XYZ file of C-alpha atoms in Angstrom:
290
model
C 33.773 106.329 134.905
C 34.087 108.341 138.196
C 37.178 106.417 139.346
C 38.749 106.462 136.216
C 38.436 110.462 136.007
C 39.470 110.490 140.193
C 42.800 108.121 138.719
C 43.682 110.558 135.787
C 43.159 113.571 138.033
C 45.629 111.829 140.513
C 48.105 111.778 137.563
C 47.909 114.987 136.121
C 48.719 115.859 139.714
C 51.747 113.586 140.397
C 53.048 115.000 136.878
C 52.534 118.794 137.460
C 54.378 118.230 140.700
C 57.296 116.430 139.012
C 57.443 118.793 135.910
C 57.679 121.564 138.785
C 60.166 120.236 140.685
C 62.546 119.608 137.415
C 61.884 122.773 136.160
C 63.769 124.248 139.291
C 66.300 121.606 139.019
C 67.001 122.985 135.542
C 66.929 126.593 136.449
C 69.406 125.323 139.406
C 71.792 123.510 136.748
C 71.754 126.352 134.554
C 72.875 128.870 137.691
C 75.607 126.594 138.148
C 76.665 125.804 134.847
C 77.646 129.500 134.493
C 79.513 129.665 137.482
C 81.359 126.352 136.980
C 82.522 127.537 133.568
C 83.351 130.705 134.449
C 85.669 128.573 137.215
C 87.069 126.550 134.382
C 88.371 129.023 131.858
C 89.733 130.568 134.561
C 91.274 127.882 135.469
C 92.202 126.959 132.030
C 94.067 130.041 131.762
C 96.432 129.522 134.446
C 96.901 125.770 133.227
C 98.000 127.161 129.942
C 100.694 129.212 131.284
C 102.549 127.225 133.173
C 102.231 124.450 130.689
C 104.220 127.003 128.522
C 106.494 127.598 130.770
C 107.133 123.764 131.516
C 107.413 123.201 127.693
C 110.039 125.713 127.459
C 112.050 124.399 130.679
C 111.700 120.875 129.123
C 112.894 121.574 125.926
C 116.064 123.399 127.086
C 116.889 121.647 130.126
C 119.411 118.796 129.323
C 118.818 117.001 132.456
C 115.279 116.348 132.586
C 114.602 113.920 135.555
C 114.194 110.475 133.706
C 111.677 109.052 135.923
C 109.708 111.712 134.800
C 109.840 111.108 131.061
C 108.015 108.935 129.019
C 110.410 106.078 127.513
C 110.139 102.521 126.814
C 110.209 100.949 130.091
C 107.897 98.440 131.056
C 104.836 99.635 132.823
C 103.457 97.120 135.561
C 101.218 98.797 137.212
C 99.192 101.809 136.067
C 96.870 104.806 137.684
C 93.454 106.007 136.463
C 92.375 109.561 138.346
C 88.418 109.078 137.386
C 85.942 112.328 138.014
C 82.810 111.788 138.407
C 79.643 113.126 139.676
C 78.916 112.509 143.238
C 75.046 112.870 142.526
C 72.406 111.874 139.887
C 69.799 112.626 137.646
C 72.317 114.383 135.167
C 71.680 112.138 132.394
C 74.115 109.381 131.134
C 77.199 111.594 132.569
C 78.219 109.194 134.632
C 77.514 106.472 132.774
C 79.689 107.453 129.773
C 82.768 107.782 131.386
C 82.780 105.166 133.875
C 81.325 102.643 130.820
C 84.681 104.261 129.274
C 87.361 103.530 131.665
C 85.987 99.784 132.063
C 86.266 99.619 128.980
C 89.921 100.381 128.706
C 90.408 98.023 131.757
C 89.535 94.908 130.608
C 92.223 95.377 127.673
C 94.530 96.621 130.386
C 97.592 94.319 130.915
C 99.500 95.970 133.838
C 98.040 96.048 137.196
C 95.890 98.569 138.056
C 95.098 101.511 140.908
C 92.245 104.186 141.220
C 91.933 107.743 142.390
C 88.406 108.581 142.125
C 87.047 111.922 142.275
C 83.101 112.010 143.449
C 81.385 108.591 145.027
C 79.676 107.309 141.524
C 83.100 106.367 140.109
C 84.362 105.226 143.673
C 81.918 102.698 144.349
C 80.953 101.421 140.683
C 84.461 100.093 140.344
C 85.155 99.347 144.664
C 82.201 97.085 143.935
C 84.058 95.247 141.343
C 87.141 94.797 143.248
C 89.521 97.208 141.924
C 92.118 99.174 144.220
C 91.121 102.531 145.034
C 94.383 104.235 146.577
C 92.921 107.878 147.251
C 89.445 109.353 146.856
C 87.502 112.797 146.927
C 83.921 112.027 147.952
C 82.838 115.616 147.765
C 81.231 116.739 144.082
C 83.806 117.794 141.968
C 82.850 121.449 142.038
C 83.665 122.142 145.629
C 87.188 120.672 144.847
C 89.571 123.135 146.265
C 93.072 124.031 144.920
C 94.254 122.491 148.281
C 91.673 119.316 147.895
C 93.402 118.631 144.555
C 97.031 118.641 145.944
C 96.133 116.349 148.675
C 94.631 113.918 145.926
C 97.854 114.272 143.542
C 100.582 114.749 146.531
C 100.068 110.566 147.818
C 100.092 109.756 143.790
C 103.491 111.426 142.899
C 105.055 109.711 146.121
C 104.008 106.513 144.858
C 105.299 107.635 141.206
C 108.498 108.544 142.756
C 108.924 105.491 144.675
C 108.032 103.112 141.808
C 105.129 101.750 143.627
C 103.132 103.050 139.829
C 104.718 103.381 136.679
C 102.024 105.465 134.822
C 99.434 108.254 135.403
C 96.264 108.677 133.570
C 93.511 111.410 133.673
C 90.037 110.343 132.974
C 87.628 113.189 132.769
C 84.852 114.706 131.038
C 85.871 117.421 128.629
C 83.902 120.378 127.823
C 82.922 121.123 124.123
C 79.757 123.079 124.634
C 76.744 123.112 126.836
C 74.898 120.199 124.401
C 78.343 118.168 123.754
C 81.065 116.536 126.286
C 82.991 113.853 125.441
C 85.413 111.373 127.396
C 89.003 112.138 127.703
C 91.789 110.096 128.745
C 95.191 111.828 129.036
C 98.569 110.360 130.317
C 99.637 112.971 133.404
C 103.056 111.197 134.046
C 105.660 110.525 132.775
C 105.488 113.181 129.991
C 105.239 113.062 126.477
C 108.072 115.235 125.206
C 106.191 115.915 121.922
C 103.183 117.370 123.450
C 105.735 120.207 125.089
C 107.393 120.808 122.282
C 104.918 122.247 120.219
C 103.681 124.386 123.274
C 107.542 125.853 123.555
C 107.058 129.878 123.230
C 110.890 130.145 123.260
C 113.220 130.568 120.186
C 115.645 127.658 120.721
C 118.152 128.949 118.223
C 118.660 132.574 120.487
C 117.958 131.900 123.757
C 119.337 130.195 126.863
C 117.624 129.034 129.634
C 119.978 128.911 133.427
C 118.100 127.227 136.063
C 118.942 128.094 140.087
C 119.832 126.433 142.325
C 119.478 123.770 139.456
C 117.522 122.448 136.699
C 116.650 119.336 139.041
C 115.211 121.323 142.012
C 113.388 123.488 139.519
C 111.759 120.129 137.819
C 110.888 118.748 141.377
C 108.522 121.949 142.136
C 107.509 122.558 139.433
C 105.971 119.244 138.316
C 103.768 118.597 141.443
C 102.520 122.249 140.564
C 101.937 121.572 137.126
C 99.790 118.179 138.229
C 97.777 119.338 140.672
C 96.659 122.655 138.267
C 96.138 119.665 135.610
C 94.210 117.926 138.414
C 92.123 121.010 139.440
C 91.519 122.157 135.836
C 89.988 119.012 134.782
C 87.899 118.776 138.093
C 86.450 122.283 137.342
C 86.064 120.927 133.191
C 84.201 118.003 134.521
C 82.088 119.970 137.157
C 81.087 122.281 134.073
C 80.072 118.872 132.125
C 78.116 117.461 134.736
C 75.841 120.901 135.075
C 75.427 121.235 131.946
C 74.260 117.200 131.213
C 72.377 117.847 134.475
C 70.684 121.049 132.470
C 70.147 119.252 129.595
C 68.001 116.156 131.058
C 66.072 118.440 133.397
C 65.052 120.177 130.502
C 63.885 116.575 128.874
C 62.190 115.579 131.225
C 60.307 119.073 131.935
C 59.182 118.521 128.178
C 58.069 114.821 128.811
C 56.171 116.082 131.222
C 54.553 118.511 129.866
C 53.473 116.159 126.718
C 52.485 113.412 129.880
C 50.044 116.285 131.292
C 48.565 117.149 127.752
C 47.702 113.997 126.870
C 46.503 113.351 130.111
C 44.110 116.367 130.191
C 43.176 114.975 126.587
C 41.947 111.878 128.571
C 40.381 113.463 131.388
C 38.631 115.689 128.872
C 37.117 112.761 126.827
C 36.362 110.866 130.615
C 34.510 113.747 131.451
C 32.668 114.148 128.315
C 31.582 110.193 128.398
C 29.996 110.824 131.626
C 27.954 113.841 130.451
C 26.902 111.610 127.617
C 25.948 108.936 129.597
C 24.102 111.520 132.464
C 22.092 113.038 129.311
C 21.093 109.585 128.294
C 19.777 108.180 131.623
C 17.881 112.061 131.747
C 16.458 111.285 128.465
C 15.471 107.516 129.240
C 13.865 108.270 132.581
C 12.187 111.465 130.612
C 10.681 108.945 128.177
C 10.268 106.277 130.714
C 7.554 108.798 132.424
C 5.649 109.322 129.039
């Protein structure tokens, strides 16, 4: 009976140092969760403007650069940006959206090429052979504005040069701090539909005149508008993970604290054996003497 309360004692120990070490990892999430988000609608905000202004430039410019608009071409080999964490114990974060994207890849029927953001997406799918052309091992919120060009900049060359025929963005999206779900969004060539509903311009009284041309403007601006897309989602994702990360800290702070009640329900009926059984051989050896 002594061993068996010296083993439950031992528990209730390993558990109240666990549920004490996830309870800061919670309180840690939570800290970061705000400042991630506040990152992201910031963000968000300058993503939204200059996707108005390239909706506007793309629906009066007349010579769009074709490469750079989606038609009916054949695609032979495709790009997935993935973000994911580069750490764990945030829940099934990670999980979701990399059990996503493999999903879409074994329907996939043009080649395929990664850029993976954080090293949970980079070496799930390097371990299963795919091609990972760039990669960001650094969590997704340290991603700098910089950071992000230098993982679009090596993407549009290859665009540009035909090497890929198709961009896709893979990411966690935000809905609130107890729902994300997986989004997959083409980044190039562009949809023309999706710009022309953002258009803030009256096409009927206004003229748009590009200088030096509408072809130089197109070339800076659409590297600008990736890498804010790339950023954006980066910060989205960061936000995501945090806030998963929150979420199964706080779980398993609860679990534990059940684990250590009904472990102090054991040690309590342990102990209370043992005083039976100490009152019993007092008794016997009382009567014994008799």
């Amino acid at each position: 009976m002594a061993e068996q309360m010296q083993d439950i004692k031992r528990r209730i120990k390993s558990v109240t140092s666990t549920e004490r070490i996830t309870n800061a990892m919670k309180l840690v999430s939570a800290s970061k969760l705000r400042r991630a988000k506040k990152v992201y609608e910031h963000s968000k905000g300058f993503l939204d403007d200059i996707f108005e202004s390239m909706a506007d430039a793309l629906n009066y410019a007349e010579n769009v650069p074709a490469e750079y608009v989606d038609s009916q071409k054949e695609v032979n080999t495709k790009c997935y940006v993935l973000i994911t964490s580069s750490n764990g114990l945030c829940g099934g974060f990670n999980t979701n959206i990399i059990k996503a994207l493999e999903d879409i890849l074994t329907r996939e029927t043009a080649a395929v090429k990664l850029a993976t953001i954080g090293t949970k997406g980079r070496e799930y799918f390097e371990r299963r052979g795919y091609d990972v052309v760039v990669s960001h091992d650094d969590p997704a919120d340290s991603i700098t504005f910089d950071e992000a060009k230098k993982v679009v900049g090596p993407l549009i060359e290859m665009f540009d040069s035909g090497e890929i025929d198709e961009i896709e963005l893979c990411f966690t999206s935000y809905i609130n701090t107890l729902k994300q779900e997986v989004v997959v969004k083409k980044l190039l060539p562009f949809h023309l539909e999706d710009f022309h509903k953002a258009s803030s311009l009256d096409h009927l009284t206004h003229e748009m005149e590009y200088e030096p041309s509408a072809m130089e403007v197109f070339h800076y601006m659409i590297p600008k508008y990736l890498e804010l897309r790339l950023y954006s989602a980066a910060m989205e994702s960061a936000t995501c993970e945090h806030a998963a990360r929150r979420s199964a800290m706080e779980n398993a702070n609860d679990n534990a604290r059940d684990m250590l009640s009904a472990l102090q329900i054991h040690y309590n009926r342990a102990r209370q054996a043992e005083i039976t059984d100490e009152i019993i051989e007092i008794v016997a050896g009382s009567e014994a003497q008799r």
